[in-house]
Short mmCIF file of C-alpha atoms in Angstrom, two decimals:
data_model
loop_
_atom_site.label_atom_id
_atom_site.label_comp_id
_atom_site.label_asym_id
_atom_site.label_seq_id
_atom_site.Cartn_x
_atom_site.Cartn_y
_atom_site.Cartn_z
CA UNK A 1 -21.44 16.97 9.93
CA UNK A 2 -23.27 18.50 7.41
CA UNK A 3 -21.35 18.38 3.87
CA UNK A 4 -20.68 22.31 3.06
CA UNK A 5 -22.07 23.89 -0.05
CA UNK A 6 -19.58 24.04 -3.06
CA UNK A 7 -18.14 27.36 -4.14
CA UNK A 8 -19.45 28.79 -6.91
CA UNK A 9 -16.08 30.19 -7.57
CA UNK A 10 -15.34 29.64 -11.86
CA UNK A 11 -11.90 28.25 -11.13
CA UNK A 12 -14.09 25.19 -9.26
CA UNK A 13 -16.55 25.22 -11.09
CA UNK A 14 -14.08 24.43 -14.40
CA UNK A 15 -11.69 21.99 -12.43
CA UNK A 16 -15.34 20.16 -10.99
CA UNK A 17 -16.38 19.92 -14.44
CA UNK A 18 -13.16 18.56 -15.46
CA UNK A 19 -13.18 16.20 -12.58
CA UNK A 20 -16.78 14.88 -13.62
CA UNK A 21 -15.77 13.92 -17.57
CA UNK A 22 -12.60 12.57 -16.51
CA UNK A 23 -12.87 11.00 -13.34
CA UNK A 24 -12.89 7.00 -14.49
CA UNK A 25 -9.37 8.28 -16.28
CA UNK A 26 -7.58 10.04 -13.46
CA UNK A 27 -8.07 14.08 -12.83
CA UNK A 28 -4.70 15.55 -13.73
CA UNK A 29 -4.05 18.12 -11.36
CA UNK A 30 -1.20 19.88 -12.95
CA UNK A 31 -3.89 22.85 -13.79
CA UNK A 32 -4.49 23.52 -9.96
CA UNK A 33 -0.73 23.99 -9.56
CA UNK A 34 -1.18 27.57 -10.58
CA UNK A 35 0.50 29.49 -7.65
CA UNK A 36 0.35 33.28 -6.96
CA UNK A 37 2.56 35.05 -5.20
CA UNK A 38 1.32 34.46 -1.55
CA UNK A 39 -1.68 32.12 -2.12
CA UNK A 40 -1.38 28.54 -2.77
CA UNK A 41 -4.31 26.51 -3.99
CA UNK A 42 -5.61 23.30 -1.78
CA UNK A 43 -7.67 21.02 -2.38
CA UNK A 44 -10.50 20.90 -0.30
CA UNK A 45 -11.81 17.55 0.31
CA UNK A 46 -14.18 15.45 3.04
CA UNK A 47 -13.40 12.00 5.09
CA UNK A 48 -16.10 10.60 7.08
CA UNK A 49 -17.61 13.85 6.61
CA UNK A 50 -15.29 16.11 7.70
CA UNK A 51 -13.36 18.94 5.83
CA UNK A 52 -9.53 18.66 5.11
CA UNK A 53 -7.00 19.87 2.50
CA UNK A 54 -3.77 19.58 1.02
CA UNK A 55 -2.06 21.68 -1.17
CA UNK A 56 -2.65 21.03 -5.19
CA UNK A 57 1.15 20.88 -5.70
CA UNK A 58 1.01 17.35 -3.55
CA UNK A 59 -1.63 15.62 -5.68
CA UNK A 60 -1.83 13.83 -9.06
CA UNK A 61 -5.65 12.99 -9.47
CA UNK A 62 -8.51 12.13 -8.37
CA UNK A 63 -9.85 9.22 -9.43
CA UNK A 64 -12.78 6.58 -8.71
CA UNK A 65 -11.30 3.52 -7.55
CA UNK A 66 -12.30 0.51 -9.99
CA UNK A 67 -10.60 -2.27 -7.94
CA UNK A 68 -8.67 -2.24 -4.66
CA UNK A 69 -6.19 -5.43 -4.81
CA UNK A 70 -5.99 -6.74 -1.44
CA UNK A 71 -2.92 -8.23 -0.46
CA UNK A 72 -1.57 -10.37 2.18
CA UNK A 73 0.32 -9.04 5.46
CA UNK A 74 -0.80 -5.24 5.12
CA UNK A 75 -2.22 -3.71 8.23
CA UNK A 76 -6.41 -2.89 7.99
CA UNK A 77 -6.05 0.65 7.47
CA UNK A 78 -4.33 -0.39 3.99
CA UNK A 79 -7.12 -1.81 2.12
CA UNK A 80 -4.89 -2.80 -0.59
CA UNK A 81 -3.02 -1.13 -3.69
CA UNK A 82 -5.05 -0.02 -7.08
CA UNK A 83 -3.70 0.25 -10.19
CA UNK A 84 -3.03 3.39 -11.81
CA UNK A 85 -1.66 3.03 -15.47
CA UNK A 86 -0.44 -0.37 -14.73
CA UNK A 87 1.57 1.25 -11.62
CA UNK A 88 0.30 -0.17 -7.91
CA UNK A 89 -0.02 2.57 -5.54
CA UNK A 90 -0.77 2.08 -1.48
CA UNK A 91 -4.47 2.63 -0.83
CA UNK A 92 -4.59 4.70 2.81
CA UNK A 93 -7.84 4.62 4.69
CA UNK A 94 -7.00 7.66 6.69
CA UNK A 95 -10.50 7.38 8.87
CA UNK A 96 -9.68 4.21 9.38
CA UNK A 97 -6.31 5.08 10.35
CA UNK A 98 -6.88 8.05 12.66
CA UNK A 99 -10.23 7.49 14.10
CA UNK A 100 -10.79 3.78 13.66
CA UNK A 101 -13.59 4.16 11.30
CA UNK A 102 -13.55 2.91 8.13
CA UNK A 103 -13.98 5.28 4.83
CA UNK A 104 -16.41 4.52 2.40
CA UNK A 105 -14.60 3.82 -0.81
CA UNK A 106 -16.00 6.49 -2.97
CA UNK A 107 -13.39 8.41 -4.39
CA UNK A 108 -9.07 8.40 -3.61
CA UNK A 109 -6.55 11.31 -3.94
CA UNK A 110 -3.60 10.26 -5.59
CA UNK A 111 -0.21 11.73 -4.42
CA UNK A 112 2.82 12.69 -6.96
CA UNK A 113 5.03 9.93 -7.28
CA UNK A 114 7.72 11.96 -5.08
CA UNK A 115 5.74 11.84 -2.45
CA UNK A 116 5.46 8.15 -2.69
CA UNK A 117 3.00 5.98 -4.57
CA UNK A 118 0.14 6.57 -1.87
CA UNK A 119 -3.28 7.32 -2.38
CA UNK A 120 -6.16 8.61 0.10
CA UNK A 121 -9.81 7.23 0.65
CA UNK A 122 -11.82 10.33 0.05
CA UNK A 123 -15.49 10.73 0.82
CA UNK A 124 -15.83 13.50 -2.00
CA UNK A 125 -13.96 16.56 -3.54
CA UNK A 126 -15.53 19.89 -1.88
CA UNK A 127 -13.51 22.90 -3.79
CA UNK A 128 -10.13 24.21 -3.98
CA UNK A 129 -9.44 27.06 -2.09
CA UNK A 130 -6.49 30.00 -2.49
CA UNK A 131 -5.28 29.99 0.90
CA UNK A 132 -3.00 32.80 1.36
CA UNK A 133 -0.18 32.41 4.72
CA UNK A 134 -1.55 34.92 6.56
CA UNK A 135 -5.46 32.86 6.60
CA UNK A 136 -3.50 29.77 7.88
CA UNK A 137 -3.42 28.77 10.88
CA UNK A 138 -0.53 27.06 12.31
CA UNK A 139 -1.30 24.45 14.42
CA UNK A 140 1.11 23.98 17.74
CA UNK A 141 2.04 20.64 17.91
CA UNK A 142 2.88 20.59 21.68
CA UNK A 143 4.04 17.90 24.26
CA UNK A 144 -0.43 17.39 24.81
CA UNK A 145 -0.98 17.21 20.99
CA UNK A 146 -3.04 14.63 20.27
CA UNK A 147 -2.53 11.96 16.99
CA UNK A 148 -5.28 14.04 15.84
CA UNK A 149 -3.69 17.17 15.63
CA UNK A 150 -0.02 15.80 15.01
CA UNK A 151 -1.73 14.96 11.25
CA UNK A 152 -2.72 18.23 11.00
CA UNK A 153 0.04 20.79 9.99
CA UNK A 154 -2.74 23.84 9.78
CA UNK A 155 -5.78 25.10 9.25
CA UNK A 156 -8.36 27.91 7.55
CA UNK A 157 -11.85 28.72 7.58
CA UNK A 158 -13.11 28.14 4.56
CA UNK A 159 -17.04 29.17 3.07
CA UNK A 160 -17.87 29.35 6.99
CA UNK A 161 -16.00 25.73 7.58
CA UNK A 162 -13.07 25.05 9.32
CA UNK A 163 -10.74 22.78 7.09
CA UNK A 164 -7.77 21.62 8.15
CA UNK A 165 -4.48 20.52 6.11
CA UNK A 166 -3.45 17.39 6.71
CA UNK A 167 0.10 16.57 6.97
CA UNK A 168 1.12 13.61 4.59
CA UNK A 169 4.42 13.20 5.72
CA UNK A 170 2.86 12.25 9.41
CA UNK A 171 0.36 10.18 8.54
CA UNK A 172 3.05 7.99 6.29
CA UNK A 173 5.04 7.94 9.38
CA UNK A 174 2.07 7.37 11.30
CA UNK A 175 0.80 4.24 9.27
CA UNK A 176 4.68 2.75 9.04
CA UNK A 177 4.85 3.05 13.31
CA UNK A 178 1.38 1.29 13.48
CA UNK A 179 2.66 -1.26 11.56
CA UNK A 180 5.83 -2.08 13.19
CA UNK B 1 12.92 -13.20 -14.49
CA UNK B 2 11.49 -16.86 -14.90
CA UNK B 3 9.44 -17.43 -11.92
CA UNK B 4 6.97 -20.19 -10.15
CA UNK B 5 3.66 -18.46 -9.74
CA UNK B 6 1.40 -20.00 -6.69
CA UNK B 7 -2.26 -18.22 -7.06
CA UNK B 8 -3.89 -17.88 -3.66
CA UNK B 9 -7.82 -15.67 -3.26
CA UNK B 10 -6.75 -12.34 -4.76
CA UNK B 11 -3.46 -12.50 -5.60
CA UNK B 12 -0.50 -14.81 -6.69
CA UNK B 13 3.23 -15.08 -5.40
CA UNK B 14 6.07 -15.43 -7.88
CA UNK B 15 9.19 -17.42 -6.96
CA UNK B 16 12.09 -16.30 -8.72
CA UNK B 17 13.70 -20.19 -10.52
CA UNK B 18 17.27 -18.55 -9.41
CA UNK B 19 16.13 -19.42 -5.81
CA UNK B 20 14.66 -22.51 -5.89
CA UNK B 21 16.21 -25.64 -6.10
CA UNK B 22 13.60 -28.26 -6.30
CA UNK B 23 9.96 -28.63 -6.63
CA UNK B 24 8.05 -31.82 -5.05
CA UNK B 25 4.75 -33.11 -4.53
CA UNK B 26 3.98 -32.73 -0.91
CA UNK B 27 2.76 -35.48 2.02
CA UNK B 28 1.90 -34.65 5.28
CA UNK B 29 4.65 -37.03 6.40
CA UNK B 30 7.15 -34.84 4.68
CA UNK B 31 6.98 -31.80 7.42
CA UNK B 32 7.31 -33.83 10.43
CA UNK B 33 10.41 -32.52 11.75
CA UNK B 34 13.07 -35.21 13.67
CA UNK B 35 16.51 -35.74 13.96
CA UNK B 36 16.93 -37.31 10.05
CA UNK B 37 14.78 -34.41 9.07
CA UNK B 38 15.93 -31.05 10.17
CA UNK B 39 14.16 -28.69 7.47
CA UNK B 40 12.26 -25.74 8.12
CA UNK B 41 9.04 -25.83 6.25
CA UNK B 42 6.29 -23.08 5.86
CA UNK B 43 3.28 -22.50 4.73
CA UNK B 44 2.77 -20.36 2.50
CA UNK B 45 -1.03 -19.93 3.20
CA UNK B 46 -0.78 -19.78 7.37
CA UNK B 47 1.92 -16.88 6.24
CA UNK B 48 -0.30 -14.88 4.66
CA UNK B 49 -2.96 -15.37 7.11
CA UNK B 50 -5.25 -17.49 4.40
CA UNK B 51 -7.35 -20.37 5.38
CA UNK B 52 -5.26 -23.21 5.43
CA UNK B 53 -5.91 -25.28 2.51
CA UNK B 54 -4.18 -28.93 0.98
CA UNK B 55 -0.86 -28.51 0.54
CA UNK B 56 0.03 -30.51 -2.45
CA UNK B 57 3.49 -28.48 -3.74
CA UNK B 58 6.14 -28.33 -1.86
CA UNK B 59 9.41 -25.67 -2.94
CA UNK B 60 13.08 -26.34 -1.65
CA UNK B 61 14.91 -23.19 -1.63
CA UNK B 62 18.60 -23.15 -2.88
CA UNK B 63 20.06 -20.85 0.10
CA UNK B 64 20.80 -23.47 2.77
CA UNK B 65 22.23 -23.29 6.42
CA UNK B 66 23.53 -25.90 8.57
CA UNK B 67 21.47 -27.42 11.24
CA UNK B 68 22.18 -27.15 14.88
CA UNK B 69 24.43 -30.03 15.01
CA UNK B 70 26.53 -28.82 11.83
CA UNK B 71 26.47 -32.51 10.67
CA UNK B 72 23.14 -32.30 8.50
CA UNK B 73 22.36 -29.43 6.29
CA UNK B 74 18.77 -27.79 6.99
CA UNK B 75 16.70 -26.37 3.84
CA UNK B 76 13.91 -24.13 3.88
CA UNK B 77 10.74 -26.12 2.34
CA UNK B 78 7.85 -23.49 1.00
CA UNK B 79 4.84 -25.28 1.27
CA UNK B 80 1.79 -24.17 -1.18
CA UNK B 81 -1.38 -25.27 -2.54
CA UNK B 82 0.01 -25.66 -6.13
CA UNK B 83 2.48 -24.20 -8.32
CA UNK B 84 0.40 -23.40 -11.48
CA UNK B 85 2.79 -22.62 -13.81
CA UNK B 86 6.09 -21.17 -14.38
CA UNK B 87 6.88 -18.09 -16.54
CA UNK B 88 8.59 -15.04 -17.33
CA UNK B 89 7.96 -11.76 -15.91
CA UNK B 90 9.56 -8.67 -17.85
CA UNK B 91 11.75 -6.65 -15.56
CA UNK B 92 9.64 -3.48 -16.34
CA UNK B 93 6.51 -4.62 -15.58
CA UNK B 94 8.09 -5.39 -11.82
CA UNK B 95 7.50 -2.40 -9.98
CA UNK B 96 9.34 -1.89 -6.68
CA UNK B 97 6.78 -1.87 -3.12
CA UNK B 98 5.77 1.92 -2.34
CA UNK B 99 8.48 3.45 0.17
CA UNK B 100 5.37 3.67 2.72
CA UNK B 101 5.48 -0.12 3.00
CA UNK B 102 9.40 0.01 4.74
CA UNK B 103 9.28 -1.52 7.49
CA UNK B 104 6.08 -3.72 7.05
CA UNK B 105 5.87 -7.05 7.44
CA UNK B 106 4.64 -6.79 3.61
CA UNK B 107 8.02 -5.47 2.37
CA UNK B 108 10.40 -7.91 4.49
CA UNK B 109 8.40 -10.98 1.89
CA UNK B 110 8.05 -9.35 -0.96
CA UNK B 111 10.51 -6.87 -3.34
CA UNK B 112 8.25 -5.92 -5.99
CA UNK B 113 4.39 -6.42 -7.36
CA UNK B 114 3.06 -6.86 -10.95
CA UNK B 115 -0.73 -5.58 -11.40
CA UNK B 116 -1.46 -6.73 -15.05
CA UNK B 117 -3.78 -8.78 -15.10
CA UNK B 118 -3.96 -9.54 -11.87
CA UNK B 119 -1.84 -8.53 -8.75
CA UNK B 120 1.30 -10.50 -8.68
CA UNK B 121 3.74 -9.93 -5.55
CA UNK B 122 7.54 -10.69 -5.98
CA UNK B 123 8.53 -13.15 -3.00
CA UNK B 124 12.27 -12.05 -1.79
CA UNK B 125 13.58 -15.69 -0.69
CA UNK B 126 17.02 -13.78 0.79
CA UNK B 127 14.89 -11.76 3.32
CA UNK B 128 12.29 -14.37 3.99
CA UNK B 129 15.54 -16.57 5.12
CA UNK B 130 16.76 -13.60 7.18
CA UNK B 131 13.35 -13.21 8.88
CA UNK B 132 13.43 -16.40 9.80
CA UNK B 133 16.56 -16.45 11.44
CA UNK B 134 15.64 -13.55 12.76
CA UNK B 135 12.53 -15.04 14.00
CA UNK B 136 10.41 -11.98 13.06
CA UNK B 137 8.06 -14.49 11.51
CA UNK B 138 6.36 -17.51 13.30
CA UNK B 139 6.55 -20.62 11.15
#
């Protein structure tokens, strides 16, 4: 899939530029929490190429991974734990996870500490996009859902793209089943 | 907590002293299990899926259990390549396994990790026991 154009919307544009000087220290993400009254801001971001998104309020940086620490007993779609600030936090290859492909290790999305100390393989950070209720789409989980679509909670078209949110608290449960 | 660290490719395991209650120099002899011999040794490398490599350390853990027979008492033996050293780790630089990792194999070894300077993982002797005797791990 062909990696969509970036917004030239300011708010990007400043939170990009941010991202760029102060990517080897962690992107604080605090600034994208900004919230109005029916939109919520989520980040818009590609693995193995294709678009996804989480809401800002779930993530605490982006950052370029220096090392990965491989450790012993962890299943292949944990590549190991990286150190932020001295604090180890699970590495997730999501492709690797959900469609048995490894990610390249370019970039990771790390998730609030209440979350869980978790981070995401990322290909690259696309935009952030104010995605109002009524422009997501729910997606039906049914009986015939697929593990595909039972990590997605929704979706929205976004600069002609369909991006879809994944939902963290699946895929966690997801990787902890797998490993059992 | 005063530990025994063992440094295997990538990472090292710390052995809280609290749990341990001897450390020997290991022979191949020692492992061979019979009557007069009813410990359970493992190795520390075939548990983490390493290459195996010469065992030369061998760590008797305090928590014991009687054998079969209830006449000799059986010990768990860690074997290792070497215990390098032995030192203190500061509680706050422990940090407890992410939640994610319930339920892993990972988190029924190990109770905490260290990253500076290196990644150091917390070995949990109580659980390891109680996976063995639960048999969740092959020995």
């Amino acid at each position: 899939m062909e990696k969509p154009e970036v917004s030239a919307n300011n708010e990007f544009e400043k939170a990009e530029g941010d991202a760029e000087k102060n990517l080897q220290h962690g992107f604080e993400a605090e600034t994208l929490d900004e919230k109005n009254e029916d939109t919520e801001k989520h980040l818009v971001f590609t693995i193995l190429g294709r678009l996804y998104a989480l809401p800002s309020r779930l993530i605490s940086e982006i950052a370029i991974p220096d090392a990965v620490y491989p450790l012993p007993l962890l299943p292949a779609y944990v590549p190991g734990v990286i150190n932020r600030y001295s604090i180890p936090y699970a590495l997730f290859d999501i492709g690797l996870l959900l469609f048995k492909t490894p990610s390249p290790r370019n970039k990771v999305l790390v998730m609030k500490d209440d979350i869980d100390r978790i981070a995401f393989l990322i290909d690259d950070v696309n935009g952030i996009a104010d995605i109002s209720q009524e422009m997501l789409i729910t997606v039906d989980k049914s009986a015939e859902s697929n593990d595909l679509s039972e990590a997605i909670s929704g979706a929205f078209s976004w600069e002609g793209n369909d991006v879809f949110v994944l939902d963290v608290h699946y895929v966690l449960a997801r990787a902890s089943d797998e490993a059992v | 907590m005063r530990v025994f660290l063992c440094t295997f490719a990538g990472f090292s395991v710390a052995i809280p002293m609290h749990s341990v209650s001897s450390l020997a120099l290991s022979t191949d002899e020692a492992a061979k299990k019979t009557h007069e011999n009813p410990n359970t040794y493992i190795s520390l490398p075939r548990l983490f899926n390493l290459p195996l490599e010469n065992i030369r350390h061998s760590i008797v853990l305090k928590n014991t259990c009687k054998s079969d027979n209830n006449t000799i008492e059986s010990k768990v033996v860690l074997l290792t390549t070497e215990v390098e050293s032995e030192t203190e780790i500061p509680d706050e630089k422990i940090f407890p396994l992410p939640k994610v990792f319930e339920g892993m194999s990972f988190s029924r070894l190990f109770s905490g990790i260290q990253l500076d300077p290196s990644p150091c993982l917390l070995l949990n002797p109580e659980r390891l026991l109680q996976s063995i005797n639960e048999k969740e791990f092959t020995v």
